């Protein structure tokens, strides 16, 4: 079985400050890793994914994440946030060879203040 | 290219009634997924279609939920009879094919409220 824990339910930050959203996972099988973002009144949008290769993954809108296998973590970072980054962020895993289904964390609400 | 669409955007029904949610995936996407987010909880997988076949329905909560995907195009999720704990946001997602399972595109969701 798999589980995903997002360590912060809410993260307030000032504009242009750096931010890190934390994600840890547990799985008895190998998994792929994802971060999704949901802006108000919209569907989830894929920010980035780790399937293989370099453990540092770059995504859209200046976000990046680092896969740490020993710590089973996949934290999301951005060096300088904008007001428009205010949204809910979801970390997710997908077990190998299980059809692509996603197991999500509880979500982190990022609030960027001027 | 149109994205994943879902209808209705909101539905308010009474306990015991029936509701049918619809999802139209991106044209040509073989894979269709249903997920649900109950308030305050994580988004949970319900089931996965490949074309018109149910590939994985391990997340369906009980037999009050029935999903179909006629002709491998749009999908419906029927809840009959609805219970209070069925309230939440139901998301649909689609992806292209076997080599693109991990590129899922989500719809805006249907917010279901059972009173």
PDB file of C-alpha atoms in Angstrom:
ATOM      1  CA  UNK A   1       0.000   0.000   0.000  1.00  0.00           C
ATOM      2  CA  UNK A   2       1.017   3.610  -0.522  1.00  0.00           C
ATOM      3  CA  UNK A   3       0.496   6.775   1.480  1.00  0.00           C
ATOM      4  CA  UNK A   4       1.520  10.382   0.964  1.00  0.00           C
ATOM      5  CA  UNK A   5       1.983  12.942   3.722  1.00  0.00           C
ATOM      6  CA  UNK A   6       2.154  16.646   3.070  1.00  0.00           C
ATOM      7  CA  UNK A   7       3.625  18.035   6.218  1.00  0.00           C
ATOM      8  CA  UNK A   8       2.049  21.487   6.073  1.00  0.00           C
ATOM      9  CA  UNK A   9      -1.643  22.105   5.451  1.00  0.00           C
ATOM     10  CA  UNK A  10      -1.137  25.862   5.030  1.00  0.00           C
ATOM     11  CA  UNK A  11       1.935  27.868   4.106  1.00  0.00           C
ATOM     12  CA  UNK A  12       1.751  31.677   4.200  1.00  0.00           C
ATOM     13  CA  UNK A  13       4.638  33.485   2.549  1.00  0.00           C
ATOM     14  CA  UNK A  14       5.425  36.978   1.331  1.00  0.00           C
ATOM     15  CA  UNK A  15       5.820  37.776  -2.328  1.00  0.00           C
ATOM     16  CA  UNK A  16       9.356  37.234  -3.703  1.00  0.00           C
ATOM     17  CA  UNK A  17      10.300  35.004  -0.760  1.00  0.00           C
ATOM     18  CA  UNK A  18      11.437  31.403  -1.308  1.00  0.00           C
ATOM     19  CA  UNK A  19       9.093  28.570  -0.456  1.00  0.00           C
ATOM     20  CA  UNK A  20       9.363  24.838   0.168  1.00  0.00           C
ATOM     21  CA  UNK A  21       6.330  22.545   0.332  1.00  0.00           C
ATOM     22  CA  UNK A  22       7.173  19.256   1.961  1.00  0.00           C
ATOM     23  CA  UNK A  23       6.058  15.807   0.873  1.00  0.00           C
ATOM     24  CA  UNK A  24       6.943  12.381   2.232  1.00  0.00           C
ATOM     25  CA  UNK A  25       5.646   9.080   0.980  1.00  0.00           C
ATOM     26  CA  UNK A  26       5.507   5.466   2.005  1.00  0.00           C
ATOM     27  CA  UNK A  27       5.270   2.570  -0.409  1.00  0.00           C
ATOM     28  CA  UNK A  28       5.996  -1.145  -0.522  1.00  0.00           C
ATOM     29  CA  UNK A  29       6.603  -0.904  -4.289  1.00  0.00           C
ATOM     30  CA  UNK A  30       8.425   1.532  -6.531  1.00  0.00           C
ATOM     31  CA  UNK A  31       6.498   4.643  -7.414  1.00  0.00           C
ATOM     32  CA  UNK A  32       6.575   7.623  -9.707  1.00  0.00           C
ATOM     33  CA  UNK A  33       6.164  11.041  -8.072  1.00  0.00           C
ATOM     34  CA  UNK A  34       4.148  14.116  -8.988  1.00  0.00           C
ATOM     35  CA  UNK A  35       3.182  17.585  -7.900  1.00  0.00           C
ATOM     36  CA  UNK A  36      -0.135  19.071  -9.021  1.00  0.00           C
ATOM     37  CA  UNK A  37      -1.520  22.564  -8.482  1.00  0.00           C
ATOM     38  CA  UNK A  38      -5.152  23.615  -8.259  1.00  0.00           C
ATOM     39  CA  UNK A  39      -6.006  27.257  -8.783  1.00  0.00           C
ATOM     40  CA  UNK A  40      -9.435  28.437  -7.555  1.00  0.00           C
ATOM     41  CA  UNK A  41     -12.340  27.042  -9.581  1.00  0.00           C
ATOM     42  CA  UNK A  42     -10.048  25.053 -11.854  1.00  0.00           C
ATOM     43  CA  UNK A  43      -8.973  21.447 -12.240  1.00  0.00           C
ATOM     44  CA  UNK A  44      -5.644  20.067 -11.137  1.00  0.00           C
ATOM     45  CA  UNK A  45      -2.688  20.925 -13.342  1.00  0.00           C
ATOM     46  CA  UNK A  46       0.530  18.917 -13.485  1.00  0.00           C
ATOM     47  CA  UNK A  47       3.469  20.973 -12.198  1.00  0.00           C
ATOM     48  CA  UNK A  48       6.180  18.358 -12.551  1.00  0.00           C
ATOM     49  CA  UNK A  49       6.847  14.645 -12.342  1.00  0.00           C
ATOM     50  CA  UNK A  50       9.694  12.296 -11.528  1.00  0.00           C
ATOM     51  CA  UNK A  51       9.766   9.075 -13.517  1.00  0.00           C
ATOM     52  CA  UNK A  52      13.506   8.350 -13.689  1.00  0.00           C
ATOM     53  CA  UNK A  53      16.869  10.003 -14.230  1.00  0.00           C
ATOM     54  CA  UNK A  54      18.045  13.135 -12.482  1.00  0.00           C
ATOM     55  CA  UNK A  55      16.581  13.478  -9.020  1.00  0.00           C
ATOM     56  CA  UNK A  56      16.181  17.233  -9.472  1.00  0.00           C
ATOM     57  CA  UNK A  57      13.115  17.866 -11.579  1.00  0.00           C
ATOM     58  CA  UNK A  58      12.144  21.204 -13.055  1.00  0.00           C
ATOM     59  CA  UNK A  59       8.540  22.027 -13.747  1.00  0.00           C
ATOM     60  CA  UNK A  60       6.367  24.840 -14.962  1.00  0.00           C
ATOM     61  CA  UNK A  61       6.163  28.323 -13.436  1.00  0.00           C
ATOM     62  CA  UNK A  62       9.676  28.123 -11.962  1.00  0.00           C
ATOM     63  CA  UNK A  63       8.985  25.244  -9.577  1.00  0.00           C
ATOM     64  CA  UNK A  64      11.375  22.379  -8.977  1.00  0.00           C
ATOM     65  CA  UNK A  65      11.399  19.294  -6.786  1.00  0.00           C
ATOM     66  CA  UNK A  66      14.041  16.902  -5.572  1.00  0.00           C
ATOM     67  CA  UNK A  67      13.481  13.182  -5.179  1.00  0.00           C
ATOM     68  CA  UNK A  68      15.277  11.751  -2.162  1.00  0.00           C
ATOM     69  CA  UNK A  69      14.916   7.991  -2.167  1.00  0.00           C
ATOM     70  CA  UNK A  70      16.608   7.383   1.194  1.00  0.00           C
ATOM     71  CA  UNK A  71      14.308   9.845   2.933  1.00  0.00           C
ATOM     72  CA  UNK A  72      11.306   8.980   0.725  1.00  0.00           C
ATOM     73  CA  UNK A  73      10.697  12.656   0.134  1.00  0.00           C
ATOM     74  CA  UNK A  74       9.790  14.819  -2.838  1.00  0.00           C
ATOM     75  CA  UNK A  75       9.786  18.417  -1.639  1.00  0.00           C
ATOM     76  CA  UNK A  76       8.667  21.226  -3.940  1.00  0.00           C
ATOM     77  CA  UNK A  77      10.583  24.505  -4.059  1.00  0.00           C
ATOM     78  CA  UNK A  78      10.486  27.888  -5.708  1.00  0.00           C
ATOM     79  CA  UNK A  79      13.157  30.534  -5.095  1.00  0.00           C
ATOM     80  CA  UNK A  80      10.832  33.523  -5.430  1.00  0.00           C
ATOM     81  CA  UNK A  81       7.044  33.301  -5.331  1.00  0.00           C
ATOM     82  CA  UNK A  82       4.448  35.570  -6.915  1.00  0.00           C
ATOM     83  CA  UNK A  83       0.937  36.465  -5.859  1.00  0.00           C
ATOM     84  CA  UNK A  84      -0.288  34.302  -8.739  1.00  0.00           C
ATOM     85  CA  UNK A  85       1.238  31.201  -7.104  1.00  0.00           C
ATOM     86  CA  UNK A  86      -1.510  31.296  -4.478  1.00  0.00           C
ATOM     87  CA  UNK A  87      -3.216  27.921  -4.893  1.00  0.00           C
ATOM     88  CA  UNK A  88      -3.491  24.459  -3.392  1.00  0.00           C
ATOM     89  CA  UNK A  89      -0.627  22.070  -4.135  1.00  0.00           C
ATOM     90  CA  UNK A  90      -0.892  18.306  -4.118  1.00  0.00           C
ATOM     91  CA  UNK A  91       1.863  15.741  -3.939  1.00  0.00           C
ATOM     92  CA  UNK A  92       1.016  12.349  -5.435  1.00  0.00           C
ATOM     93  CA  UNK A  93       2.572   8.970  -6.180  1.00  0.00           C
ATOM     94  CA  UNK A  94       1.690   6.365  -8.758  1.00  0.00           C
ATOM     95  CA  UNK A  95       2.809   2.760  -8.269  1.00  0.00           C
ATOM     96  CA  UNK A  96       4.677   1.116 -11.121  1.00  0.00           C
ATOM     97  CA  UNK A  97       2.506  -0.941 -13.447  1.00  0.00           C
ATOM     98  CA  UNK A  98      -0.813  -0.137 -11.796  1.00  0.00           C
ATOM     99  CA  UNK A  99      -2.417   1.745 -14.645  1.00  0.00           C
ATOM    100  CA  UNK A 100      -1.362   5.237 -13.662  1.00  0.00           C
ATOM    101  CA  UNK A 101      -3.689   5.739 -10.710  1.00  0.00           C
ATOM    102  CA  UNK A 102      -2.591   8.514  -8.392  1.00  0.00           C
ATOM    103  CA  UNK A 103      -2.450   8.441  -4.593  1.00  0.00           C
ATOM    104  CA  UNK A 104      -2.573  11.966  -3.241  1.00  0.00           C
ATOM    105  CA  UNK A 105      -1.494  13.759  -0.118  1.00  0.00           C
ATOM    106  CA  UNK A 106      -3.881  16.009   1.768  1.00  0.00           C
ATOM    107  CA  UNK A 107      -2.839  19.165  -0.057  1.00  0.00           C
ATOM    108  CA  UNK A 108      -0.997  22.321   1.002  1.00  0.00           C
ATOM    109  CA  UNK A 109      -2.587  25.730   0.633  1.00  0.00           C
ATOM    110  CA  UNK A 110       0.045  28.244  -0.399  1.00  0.00           C
ATOM    111  CA  UNK A 111      -0.942  31.822   0.316  1.00  0.00           C
ATOM    112  CA  UNK A 112       1.330  34.511  -1.110  1.00  0.00           C
ATOM    113  CA  UNK A 113       0.919  37.918   0.472  1.00  0.00           C
ATOM    114  CA  UNK A 114       2.093  41.252  -0.921  1.00  0.00           C
TER     115      UNK A 114
ATOM    116  CA  UNK B   1      -8.039  21.587 -28.070  1.00  0.00           C
ATOM    117  CA  UNK B   2     -10.801  21.283 -25.463  1.00  0.00           C
ATOM    118  CA  UNK B   3      -9.801  20.063 -22.045  1.00  0.00           C
ATOM    119  CA  UNK B   4     -11.577  17.596 -19.800  1.00  0.00           C
ATOM    120  CA  UNK B   5     -15.084  18.787 -19.075  1.00  0.00           C
ATOM    121  CA  UNK B   6     -17.449  17.751 -16.323  1.00  0.00           C
ATOM    122  CA  UNK B   7     -21.135  18.280 -15.863  1.00  0.00           C
ATOM    123  CA  UNK B   8     -22.739  19.546 -13.737  1.00  0.00           C
ATOM    124  CA  UNK B   9     -20.329  21.827 -11.913  1.00  0.00           C
ATOM    125  CA  UNK B  10     -22.505  21.679  -8.806  1.00  0.00           C
ATOM    126  CA  UNK B  11     -25.287  19.363  -7.690  1.00  0.00           C
ATOM    127  CA  UNK B  12     -27.358  19.517  -4.525  1.00  0.00           C
ATOM    128  CA  UNK B  13     -29.587  16.523  -3.848  1.00  0.00           C
ATOM    129  CA  UNK B  14     -31.389  14.981  -0.917  1.00  0.00           C
ATOM    130  CA  UNK B  15     -30.347  11.775   0.753  1.00  0.00           C
ATOM    131  CA  UNK B  16     -31.832   8.832  -1.076  1.00  0.00           C
ATOM    132  CA  UNK B  17     -31.970  10.521  -4.457  1.00  0.00           C
ATOM    133  CA  UNK B  18     -29.985   9.570  -7.530  1.00  0.00           C
ATOM    134  CA  UNK B  19     -27.355  11.702  -9.221  1.00  0.00           C
ATOM    135  CA  UNK B  20     -25.417  11.139 -12.422  1.00  0.00           C
ATOM    136  CA  UNK B  21     -22.137  12.918 -13.055  1.00  0.00           C
ATOM    137  CA  UNK B  22     -20.690  13.153 -16.523  1.00  0.00           C
ATOM    138  CA  UNK B  23     -17.123  13.452 -17.739  1.00  0.00           C
ATOM    139  CA  UNK B  24     -15.976  14.173 -21.274  1.00  0.00           C
ATOM    140  CA  UNK B  25     -12.262  13.399 -21.641  1.00  0.00           C
ATOM    141  CA  UNK B  26      -9.926  14.960 -24.121  1.00  0.00           C
ATOM    142  CA  UNK B  27     -10.662  13.524 -27.551  1.00  0.00           C
ATOM    143  CA  UNK B  28      -8.558  10.459 -28.286  1.00  0.00           C
ATOM    144  CA  UNK B  29      -7.613   9.778 -24.685  1.00  0.00           C
ATOM    145  CA  UNK B  30      -8.014   6.076 -23.972  1.00  0.00           C
ATOM    146  CA  UNK B  31      -7.525   6.351 -20.211  1.00  0.00           C
ATOM    147  CA  UNK B  32     -10.174   7.881 -17.989  1.00  0.00           C
ATOM    148  CA  UNK B  33      -9.969   8.132 -14.216  1.00  0.00           C
ATOM    149  CA  UNK B  34     -12.439   9.155 -11.544  1.00  0.00           C
ATOM    150  CA  UNK B  35     -11.293  10.602  -8.213  1.00  0.00           C
ATOM    151  CA  UNK B  36     -13.148  12.048  -5.238  1.00  0.00           C
ATOM    152  CA  UNK B  37     -12.249  14.547  -2.555  1.00  0.00           C
ATOM    153  CA  UNK B  38     -14.344  14.505   0.570  1.00  0.00           C
ATOM    154  CA  UNK B  39     -14.096  17.773   2.499  1.00  0.00           C
ATOM    155  CA  UNK B  40     -10.938  18.000   4.555  1.00  0.00           C
ATOM    156  CA  UNK B  41      -9.529  14.787   3.175  1.00  0.00           C
ATOM    157  CA  UNK B  42      -7.182  13.808   0.400  1.00  0.00           C
ATOM    158  CA  UNK B  43      -8.203  13.183  -3.204  1.00  0.00           C
ATOM    159  CA  UNK B  44      -8.907   9.475  -3.573  1.00  0.00           C
ATOM    160  CA  UNK B  45      -8.835   7.263  -6.650  1.00  0.00           C
ATOM    161  CA  UNK B  46     -12.147   5.636  -7.561  1.00  0.00           C
ATOM    162  CA  UNK B  47     -11.625   3.821 -10.842  1.00  0.00           C
ATOM    163  CA  UNK B  48      -9.822   3.659 -14.173  1.00  0.00           C
ATOM    164  CA  UNK B  49     -11.195   2.950 -17.643  1.00  0.00           C
ATOM    165  CA  UNK B  50      -9.157   1.942 -20.646  1.00  0.00           C
ATOM    166  CA  UNK B  51     -11.446   2.752 -23.530  1.00  0.00           C
ATOM    167  CA  UNK B  52     -14.785   1.226 -22.489  1.00  0.00           C
ATOM    168  CA  UNK B  53     -13.334  -1.389 -20.110  1.00  0.00           C
ATOM    169  CA  UNK B  54     -12.941  -1.001 -16.381  1.00  0.00           C
ATOM    170  CA  UNK B  55      -9.252  -1.575 -15.718  1.00  0.00           C
ATOM    171  CA  UNK B  56      -9.256  -0.946 -11.982  1.00  0.00           C
ATOM    172  CA  UNK B  57     -12.262  -0.218  -9.781  1.00  0.00           C
ATOM    173  CA  UNK B  58     -10.541  -0.894  -6.482  1.00  0.00           C
ATOM    174  CA  UNK B  59     -11.369   2.565  -5.143  1.00  0.00           C
ATOM    175  CA  UNK B  60     -15.140   2.421  -5.609  1.00  0.00           C
ATOM    176  CA  UNK B  61     -16.575   2.790  -2.097  1.00  0.00           C
ATOM    177  CA  UNK B  62     -19.603   0.508  -2.444  1.00  0.00           C
ATOM    178  CA  UNK B  63     -22.226  -0.796  -4.840  1.00  0.00           C
ATOM    179  CA  UNK B  64     -24.218   2.447  -4.732  1.00  0.00           C
ATOM    180  CA  UNK B  65     -21.681   3.787  -7.231  1.00  0.00           C
ATOM    181  CA  UNK B  66     -21.873   2.738 -10.871  1.00  0.00           C
ATOM    182  CA  UNK B  67     -19.499   3.989 -13.537  1.00  0.00           C
ATOM    183  CA  UNK B  68     -19.851   3.497 -17.258  1.00  0.00           C
ATOM    184  CA  UNK B  69     -17.987   4.566 -20.337  1.00  0.00           C
ATOM    185  CA  UNK B  70     -20.104   3.913 -23.353  1.00  0.00           C
ATOM    186  CA  UNK B  71     -18.168   3.511 -26.592  1.00  0.00           C
ATOM    187  CA  UNK B  72     -14.965   4.534 -24.909  1.00  0.00           C
ATOM    188  CA  UNK B  73     -15.820   8.226 -25.064  1.00  0.00           C
ATOM    189  CA  UNK B  74     -17.582  10.045 -22.241  1.00  0.00           C
ATOM    190  CA  UNK B  75     -18.130   8.484 -18.839  1.00  0.00           C
ATOM    191  CA  UNK B  76     -20.881   8.694 -16.257  1.00  0.00           C
ATOM    192  CA  UNK B  77     -20.754   8.070 -12.542  1.00  0.00           C
ATOM    193  CA  UNK B  78     -24.110   7.351 -10.948  1.00  0.00           C
ATOM    194  CA  UNK B  79     -24.742   7.404  -7.235  1.00  0.00           C
ATOM    195  CA  UNK B  80     -27.931   5.607  -6.216  1.00  0.00           C
ATOM    196  CA  UNK B  81     -29.171   6.131  -3.569  1.00  0.00           C
ATOM    197  CA  UNK B  82     -27.016   9.018  -2.384  1.00  0.00           C
ATOM    198  CA  UNK B  83     -25.920   9.199   1.248  1.00  0.00           C
ATOM    199  CA  UNK B  84     -24.617  12.161   3.238  1.00  0.00           C
ATOM    200  CA  UNK B  85     -21.045  10.832   3.165  1.00  0.00           C
ATOM    201  CA  UNK B  86     -21.060  10.948  -0.640  1.00  0.00           C
ATOM    202  CA  UNK B  87     -20.741  14.733  -0.531  1.00  0.00           C
ATOM    203  CA  UNK B  88     -17.503  15.995  -1.997  1.00  0.00           C
ATOM    204  CA  UNK B  89     -15.828  17.018  -5.223  1.00  0.00           C
ATOM    205  CA  UNK B  90     -15.643  14.421  -7.963  1.00  0.00           C
ATOM    206  CA  UNK B  91     -12.795  14.825 -10.429  1.00  0.00           C
ATOM    207  CA  UNK B  92     -12.320  13.181 -13.753  1.00  0.00           C
ATOM    208  CA  UNK B  93      -8.962  12.906 -15.513  1.00  0.00           C
ATOM    209  CA  UNK B  94      -7.814  11.484 -18.820  1.00  0.00           C
ATOM    210  CA  UNK B  95      -4.549  10.472 -20.423  1.00  0.00           C
ATOM    211  CA  UNK B  96      -3.616   9.474 -23.930  1.00  0.00           C
ATOM    212  CA  UNK B  97      -2.425   5.863 -23.982  1.00  0.00           C
ATOM    213  CA  UNK B  98      -0.140   3.281 -22.439  1.00  0.00           C
ATOM    214  CA  UNK B  99       2.946   5.409 -22.899  1.00  0.00           C
ATOM    215  CA  UNK B 100       1.274   8.484 -21.423  1.00  0.00           C
ATOM    216  CA  UNK B 101      -0.380   7.124 -18.313  1.00  0.00           C
ATOM    217  CA  UNK B 102       1.460   9.620 -16.165  1.00  0.00           C
ATOM    218  CA  UNK B 103       0.330  12.709 -18.043  1.00  0.00           C
ATOM    219  CA  UNK B 104      -3.179  13.036 -16.652  1.00  0.00           C
ATOM    220  CA  UNK B 105      -5.347  16.045 -17.448  1.00  0.00           C
ATOM    221  CA  UNK B 106      -7.993  16.902 -14.890  1.00  0.00           C
ATOM    222  CA  UNK B 107     -11.418  18.412 -15.255  1.00  0.00           C
ATOM    223  CA  UNK B 108     -12.667  21.187 -12.944  1.00  0.00           C
ATOM    224  CA  UNK B 109     -14.677  18.746 -10.851  1.00  0.00           C
ATOM    225  CA  UNK B 110     -18.315  18.346  -9.842  1.00  0.00           C
ATOM    226  CA  UNK B 111     -19.185  19.490  -6.351  1.00  0.00           C
ATOM    227  CA  UNK B 112     -21.842  17.151  -4.957  1.00  0.00           C
ATOM    228  CA  UNK B 113     -23.753  18.086  -1.836  1.00  0.00           C
ATOM    229  CA  UNK B 114     -26.110  15.540  -0.290  1.00  0.00           C
ATOM    230  CA  UNK B 115     -28.488  17.009   2.293  1.00  0.00           C
TER     231      UNK B 115
END
